[in-house]
Amino acid sequence: MSKIGKINILIPDKVKVVVNGTLVNIEGPIGKKSININTNIFDLKINDNKEISLKPKEINDDTKRLWGMNRSLLNNAIIGAARGYEKKLELNGVGFRASVKGKQLNLQLGFSHDVNFDIPDEIKVDVEKQTSIKISGIDKQLVGETAAKIKSIKPPEPYKGKGIREKDQYILRKEGKKK
């Protein structure tokens, strides 16, 4: 039995969930999301528009694996439609700055040129200060992927900690040269 798959998903008051064949449409105050669930493998039941239960029709090794994953995808979509997801990034380094210009994030990271990062359509990027970036959106996977791509432009180095890192991320620091 899947430990995660057994847990029912609670639906917040502001979120509407509608099942159309294999598609589950989720609509909330933040936005809309659709998830494809294989109805040949799983039974999807909505109880009084308060909670969703996902149960496999036949339990074997393959369905056990997919059960927890599909339940987590549904839960993440409901949370995303209700509250949304966000990640905060910090720029550490002398002269490191960020700004939003249209649909591009302009980063000055000590290179000989500015780096322009194209922002995906479903993602909202805010630059609160010049050194802090807030990435928010409905899709948990897309928010995390966008944050990872921005961090990969200039990962933090271990000696002074210069680079782009998540807020409260611990960086293993190394000791410099000794005389």
PDB file of C-alpha atoms in Angstrom:
ATOM      1  CA  MET A   1       0.000   0.000   0.000  1.00  0.00           C
ATOM      2  CA  SER A   2       1.172   3.515  -0.774  1.00  0.00           C
ATOM      3  CA  LYS A   3       1.524   5.623   2.374  1.00  0.00           C
ATOM      4  CA  ILE A   4       1.036   8.889   0.493  1.00  0.00           C
ATOM      5  CA  GLY A   5      -1.633   7.570  -1.895  1.00  0.00           C
ATOM      6  CA  LYS A   6      -3.946   6.457   0.932  1.00  0.00           C
ATOM      7  CA  ILE A   7      -4.319   9.997   2.314  1.00  0.00           C
ATOM      8  CA  ASN A   8      -7.358  11.874   0.988  1.00  0.00           C
ATOM      9  CA  ILE A   9      -6.810  15.333  -0.505  1.00  0.00           C
ATOM     10  CA  LEU A  10      -8.728  18.162   1.177  1.00  0.00           C
ATOM     11  CA  ILE A  11     -10.204  20.756  -1.184  1.00  0.00           C
ATOM     12  CA  PRO A  12     -10.160  24.379   0.111  1.00  0.00           C
ATOM     13  CA  ASP A  13     -13.396  26.409  -0.071  1.00  0.00           C
ATOM     14  CA  LYS A  14     -12.234  28.663  -2.924  1.00  0.00           C
ATOM     15  CA  VAL A  15     -11.110  25.807  -5.211  1.00  0.00           C
ATOM     16  CA  LYS A  16     -13.366  24.018  -7.738  1.00  0.00           C
ATOM     17  CA  VAL A  17     -12.447  20.534  -8.980  1.00  0.00           C
ATOM     18  CA  VAL A  18     -14.202  19.083 -12.062  1.00  0.00           C
ATOM     19  CA  VAL A  19     -13.501  15.676 -13.628  1.00  0.00           C
ATOM     20  CA  ASN A  20     -13.914  15.356 -17.431  1.00  0.00           C
ATOM     21  CA  GLY A  21     -13.009  11.808 -18.456  1.00  0.00           C
ATOM     22  CA  THR A  22      -9.278  11.525 -17.782  1.00  0.00           C
ATOM     23  CA  LEU A  23      -8.739  15.268 -17.218  1.00  0.00           C
ATOM     24  CA  VAL A  24      -9.068  16.811 -13.766  1.00  0.00           C
ATOM     25  CA  ASN A  25      -9.639  20.576 -14.039  1.00  0.00           C
ATOM     26  CA  ILE A  26      -8.721  22.583 -10.952  1.00  0.00           C
ATOM     27  CA  GLU A  27      -9.724  26.237 -10.702  1.00  0.00           C
ATOM     28  CA  GLY A  28      -8.898  28.541  -7.810  1.00  0.00           C
ATOM     29  CA  PRO A  29      -8.326  32.213  -6.985  1.00  0.00           C
ATOM     30  CA  ILE A  30      -4.709  32.112  -8.244  1.00  0.00           C
ATOM     31  CA  GLY A  31      -5.416  30.318 -11.554  1.00  0.00           C
ATOM     32  CA  LYS A  32      -6.347  27.126 -13.416  1.00  0.00           C
ATOM     33  CA  LYS A  33      -4.519  23.820 -13.869  1.00  0.00           C
ATOM     34  CA  SER A  34      -5.401  20.560 -15.626  1.00  0.00           C
ATOM     35  CA  ILE A  35      -3.993  17.144 -14.728  1.00  0.00           C
ATOM     36  CA  ASN A  36      -4.334  13.938 -16.722  1.00  0.00           C
ATOM     37  CA  ILE A  37      -5.152  10.879 -14.542  1.00  0.00           C
ATOM     38  CA  ASN A  38      -5.329   7.404 -16.116  1.00  0.00           C
ATOM     39  CA  THR A  39      -8.878   6.183 -15.334  1.00  0.00           C
ATOM     40  CA  ASN A  40      -8.005   2.645 -16.465  1.00  0.00           C
ATOM     41  CA  ILE A  41      -5.708   2.310 -13.444  1.00  0.00           C
ATOM     42  CA  PHE A  42      -7.320   4.622 -10.832  1.00  0.00           C
ATOM     43  CA  ASP A  43     -10.771   5.418  -9.411  1.00  0.00           C
ATOM     44  CA  LEU A  44     -11.122   9.115  -8.633  1.00  0.00           C
ATOM     45  CA  LYS A  45     -13.957  10.138  -6.295  1.00  0.00           C
ATOM     46  CA  ILE A  46     -14.903  13.611  -5.073  1.00  0.00           C
ATOM     47  CA  ASN A  47     -16.766  13.505  -1.733  1.00  0.00           C
ATOM     48  CA  ASP A  48     -19.171  16.478  -1.227  1.00  0.00           C
ATOM     49  CA  ASN A  49     -16.692  18.785  -2.998  1.00  0.00           C
ATOM     50  CA  LYS A  50     -14.621  18.671   0.215  1.00  0.00           C
ATOM     51  CA  GLU A  51     -12.060  15.923  -0.461  1.00  0.00           C
ATOM     52  CA  ILE A  52     -10.722  13.710  -3.240  1.00  0.00           C
ATOM     53  CA  SER A  53      -9.864  10.043  -2.871  1.00  0.00           C
ATOM     54  CA  LEU A  54      -7.655   8.260  -5.383  1.00  0.00           C
ATOM     55  CA  LYS A  55      -7.633   4.463  -5.293  1.00  0.00           C
ATOM     56  CA  PRO A  56      -6.137   1.951  -7.747  1.00  0.00           C
ATOM     57  CA  LYS A  57      -8.491  -0.576  -9.348  1.00  0.00           C
ATOM     58  CA  GLU A  58      -5.887  -3.326  -8.999  1.00  0.00           C
ATOM     59  CA  ILE A  59      -2.924  -3.236  -6.592  1.00  0.00           C
ATOM     60  CA  ASN A  60       0.438  -4.361  -7.986  1.00  0.00           C
ATOM     61  CA  ASP A  61       3.994  -2.942  -8.020  1.00  0.00           C
ATOM     62  CA  ASP A  62       3.353  -0.547 -10.927  1.00  0.00           C
ATOM     63  CA  THR A  63       0.134   0.905  -9.529  1.00  0.00           C
ATOM     64  CA  LYS A  64       1.691   1.323  -6.072  1.00  0.00           C
ATOM     65  CA  ARG A  65       4.400   3.525  -7.576  1.00  0.00           C
ATOM     66  CA  LEU A  66       1.987   5.584  -9.653  1.00  0.00           C
ATOM     67  CA  TRP A  67      -0.557   5.936  -6.831  1.00  0.00           C
ATOM     68  CA  GLY A  68       1.542   8.164  -4.573  1.00  0.00           C
ATOM     69  CA  MET A  69       2.888  10.192  -7.487  1.00  0.00           C
ATOM     70  CA  ASN A  70      -0.561  10.942  -8.951  1.00  0.00           C
ATOM     71  CA  ARG A  71      -1.904  11.846  -5.507  1.00  0.00           C
ATOM     72  CA  SER A  72       1.015  14.257  -4.967  1.00  0.00           C
ATOM     73  CA  LEU A  73       0.512  15.850  -8.397  1.00  0.00           C
ATOM     74  CA  LEU A  74      -3.191  16.408  -7.647  1.00  0.00           C
ATOM     75  CA  ASN A  75      -2.426  17.815  -4.184  1.00  0.00           C
ATOM     76  CA  ASN A  76       0.258  20.163  -5.556  1.00  0.00           C
ATOM     77  CA  ALA A  77      -2.149  21.445  -8.237  1.00  0.00           C
ATOM     78  CA  ILE A  78      -4.860  22.141  -5.630  1.00  0.00           C
ATOM     79  CA  ILE A  79      -2.422  23.958  -3.324  1.00  0.00           C
ATOM     80  CA  GLY A  80      -1.071  25.908  -6.318  1.00  0.00           C
ATOM     81  CA  ALA A  81      -4.562  27.013  -7.395  1.00  0.00           C
ATOM     82  CA  ALA A  82      -5.448  28.026  -3.824  1.00  0.00           C
ATOM     83  CA  ARG A  83      -2.242  29.669  -2.533  1.00  0.00           C
ATOM     84  CA  GLY A  84       0.414  29.379  -5.223  1.00  0.00           C
ATOM     85  CA  TYR A  85       4.090  28.578  -4.792  1.00  0.00           C
ATOM     86  CA  GLU A  86       7.030  30.903  -4.402  1.00  0.00           C
ATOM     87  CA  LYS A  87      10.804  30.774  -4.091  1.00  0.00           C
ATOM     88  CA  LYS A  88      13.090  33.579  -3.023  1.00  0.00           C
ATOM     89  CA  LEU A  89      16.607  33.985  -4.392  1.00  0.00           C
ATOM     90  CA  GLU A  90      19.407  36.200  -3.112  1.00  0.00           C
ATOM     91  CA  LEU A  91      22.331  37.675  -5.039  1.00  0.00           C
ATOM     92  CA  ASN A  92      25.573  37.839  -3.040  1.00  0.00           C
ATOM     93  CA  GLY A  93      28.517  39.736  -4.462  1.00  0.00           C
ATOM     94  CA  VAL A  94      29.807  43.242  -5.067  1.00  0.00           C
ATOM     95  CA  GLY A  95      27.870  44.882  -7.897  1.00  0.00           C
ATOM     96  CA  PHE A  96      25.440  41.975  -8.334  1.00  0.00           C
ATOM     97  CA  ARG A  97      22.028  43.345  -9.328  1.00  0.00           C
ATOM     98  CA  ALA A  98      18.755  42.171 -10.818  1.00  0.00           C
ATOM     99  CA  SER A  99      15.903  43.961 -12.580  1.00  0.00           C
ATOM    100  CA  VAL A 100      12.850  42.980 -14.607  1.00  0.00           C
ATOM    101  CA  LYS A 101      12.560  44.444 -18.106  1.00  0.00           C
ATOM    102  CA  GLY A 102       9.347  43.298 -19.790  1.00  0.00           C
ATOM    103  CA  LYS A 103       9.367  39.487 -19.971  1.00  0.00           C
ATOM    104  CA  GLN A 104      13.091  39.267 -19.187  1.00  0.00           C
ATOM    105  CA  LEU A 105      15.059  39.185 -15.958  1.00  0.00           C
ATOM    106  CA  ASN A 106      18.229  41.262 -16.365  1.00  0.00           C
ATOM    107  CA  LEU A 107      21.088  40.080 -14.153  1.00  0.00           C
ATOM    108  CA  GLN A 108      24.400  41.872 -13.577  1.00  0.00           C
ATOM    109  CA  LEU A 109      26.642  39.190 -12.063  1.00  0.00           C
ATOM    110  CA  GLY A 110      30.185  40.394 -12.552  1.00  0.00           C
ATOM    111  CA  PHE A 111      30.488  39.047 -16.080  1.00  0.00           C
ATOM    112  CA  SER A 112      31.679  41.332 -18.896  1.00  0.00           C
ATOM    113  CA  HIS A 113      28.049  41.430 -20.096  1.00  0.00           C
ATOM    114  CA  ASP A 114      24.544  41.457 -18.591  1.00  0.00           C
ATOM    115  CA  VAL A 115      22.667  38.151 -18.550  1.00  0.00           C
ATOM    116  CA  ASN A 116      19.049  38.242 -19.787  1.00  0.00           C
ATOM    117  CA  PHE A 117      16.831  35.373 -18.612  1.00  0.00           C
ATOM    118  CA  ASP A 118      13.504  34.820 -20.416  1.00  0.00           C
ATOM    119  CA  ILE A 119      10.664  34.445 -17.890  1.00  0.00           C
ATOM    120  CA  PRO A 120       8.105  31.677 -18.691  1.00  0.00           C
ATOM    121  CA  ASP A 121       4.498  32.833 -19.270  1.00  0.00           C
ATOM    122  CA  GLU A 122       2.983  31.127 -16.188  1.00  0.00           C
ATOM    123  CA  ILE A 123       5.674  32.469 -13.823  1.00  0.00           C
ATOM    124  CA  LYS A 124       5.731  35.872 -12.141  1.00  0.00           C
ATOM    125  CA  VAL A 125       9.127  37.312 -11.152  1.00  0.00           C
ATOM    126  CA  ASP A 126       9.426  40.284  -8.783  1.00  0.00           C
ATOM    127  CA  VAL A 127      12.656  42.029  -7.832  1.00  0.00           C
ATOM    128  CA  GLU A 128      11.983  43.370  -4.330  1.00  0.00           C
ATOM    129  CA  LYS A 129      15.451  44.833  -3.795  1.00  0.00           C
ATOM    130  CA  GLN A 130      18.235  44.793  -6.337  1.00  0.00           C
ATOM    131  CA  THR A 131      19.659  41.717  -4.629  1.00  0.00           C
ATOM    132  CA  SER A 132      16.499  39.652  -3.943  1.00  0.00           C
ATOM    133  CA  ILE A 133      14.280  37.919  -6.497  1.00  0.00           C
ATOM    134  CA  LYS A 134      10.848  36.407  -5.785  1.00  0.00           C
ATOM    135  CA  ILE A 135       9.585  33.731  -8.202  1.00  0.00           C
ATOM    136  CA  SER A 136       5.906  32.760  -7.895  1.00  0.00           C
ATOM    137  CA  GLY A 137       3.329  30.750  -9.826  1.00  0.00           C
ATOM    138  CA  ILE A 138       0.718  27.965  -9.733  1.00  0.00           C
ATOM    139  CA  ASP A 139       2.872  25.079 -10.935  1.00  0.00           C
ATOM    140  CA  LYS A 140       5.277  23.846  -8.222  1.00  0.00           C
ATOM    141  CA  GLN A 141       7.505  22.081 -10.740  1.00  0.00           C
ATOM    142  CA  LEU A 142       7.793  25.118 -13.029  1.00  0.00           C
ATOM    143  CA  VAL A 143       8.561  27.490 -10.116  1.00  0.00           C
ATOM    144  CA  GLY A 144      11.333  25.175  -8.888  1.00  0.00           C
ATOM    145  CA  GLU A 145      12.714  24.644 -12.382  1.00  0.00           C
ATOM    146  CA  THR A 146      12.829  28.393 -13.074  1.00  0.00           C
ATOM    147  CA  ALA A 147      14.584  29.030  -9.761  1.00  0.00           C
ATOM    148  CA  ALA A 148      17.118  26.282 -10.531  1.00  0.00           C
ATOM    149  CA  LYS A 149      17.842  27.723 -13.994  1.00  0.00           C
ATOM    150  CA  ILE A 150      18.422  31.197 -12.548  1.00  0.00           C
ATOM    151  CA  LYS A 151      20.675  29.755  -9.812  1.00  0.00           C
ATOM    152  CA  SER A 152      22.695  27.819 -12.406  1.00  0.00           C
ATOM    153  CA  ILE A 153      23.731  31.064 -14.139  1.00  0.00           C
ATOM    154  CA  LYS A 154      26.078  31.880 -11.221  1.00  0.00           C
ATOM    155  CA  PRO A 155      26.096  29.213  -8.471  1.00  0.00           C
ATOM    156  CA  PRO A 156      27.570  30.291  -5.117  1.00  0.00           C
ATOM    157  CA  GLU A 157      31.289  29.668  -4.833  1.00  0.00           C
ATOM    158  CA  PRO A 158      32.669  28.110  -1.633  1.00  0.00           C
ATOM    159  CA  TYR A 159      35.289  30.718  -0.657  1.00  0.00           C
ATOM    160  CA  LYS A 160      33.387  34.009  -0.391  1.00  0.00           C
ATOM    161  CA  GLY A 161      29.847  32.764  -1.116  1.00  0.00           C
ATOM    162  CA  LYS A 162      29.402  34.985  -4.185  1.00  0.00           C
ATOM    163  CA  GLY A 163      26.622  33.940  -6.543  1.00  0.00           C
ATOM    164  CA  ILE A 164      22.869  33.308  -6.631  1.00  0.00           C
ATOM    165  CA  ARG A 165      21.391  31.187  -3.859  1.00  0.00           C
ATOM    166  CA  GLU A 166      18.002  30.464  -2.328  1.00  0.00           C
ATOM    167  CA  LYS A 167      17.062  32.363   0.789  1.00  0.00           C
ATOM    168  CA  ASP A 168      18.363  30.558   3.891  1.00  0.00           C
ATOM    169  CA  GLN A 169      20.368  28.077   1.780  1.00  0.00           C
ATOM    170  CA  TYR A 170      23.501  26.927   3.592  1.00  0.00           C
ATOM    171  CA  ILE A 171      26.719  27.094   1.609  1.00  0.00           C
ATOM    172  CA  LEU A 172      29.640  24.962   2.729  1.00  0.00           C
ATOM    173  CA  ARG A 173      32.491  27.439   3.059  1.00  0.00           C
ATOM    174  CA  LYS A 174      36.156  26.571   2.526  1.00  0.00           C
ATOM    175  CA  GLU A 175      39.139  28.105   4.186  1.00  0.00           C
ATOM    176  CA  GLY A 176      41.403  30.140   1.893  1.00  0.00           C
ATOM    177  CA  LYS A 177      45.172  29.836   1.367  1.00  0.00           C
ATOM    178  CA  LYS A 178      47.437  30.011   4.383  1.00  0.00           C
ATOM    179  CA  LYS A 179      50.795  31.737   4.410  1.00  0.00           C
TER     180      LYS A 179
END
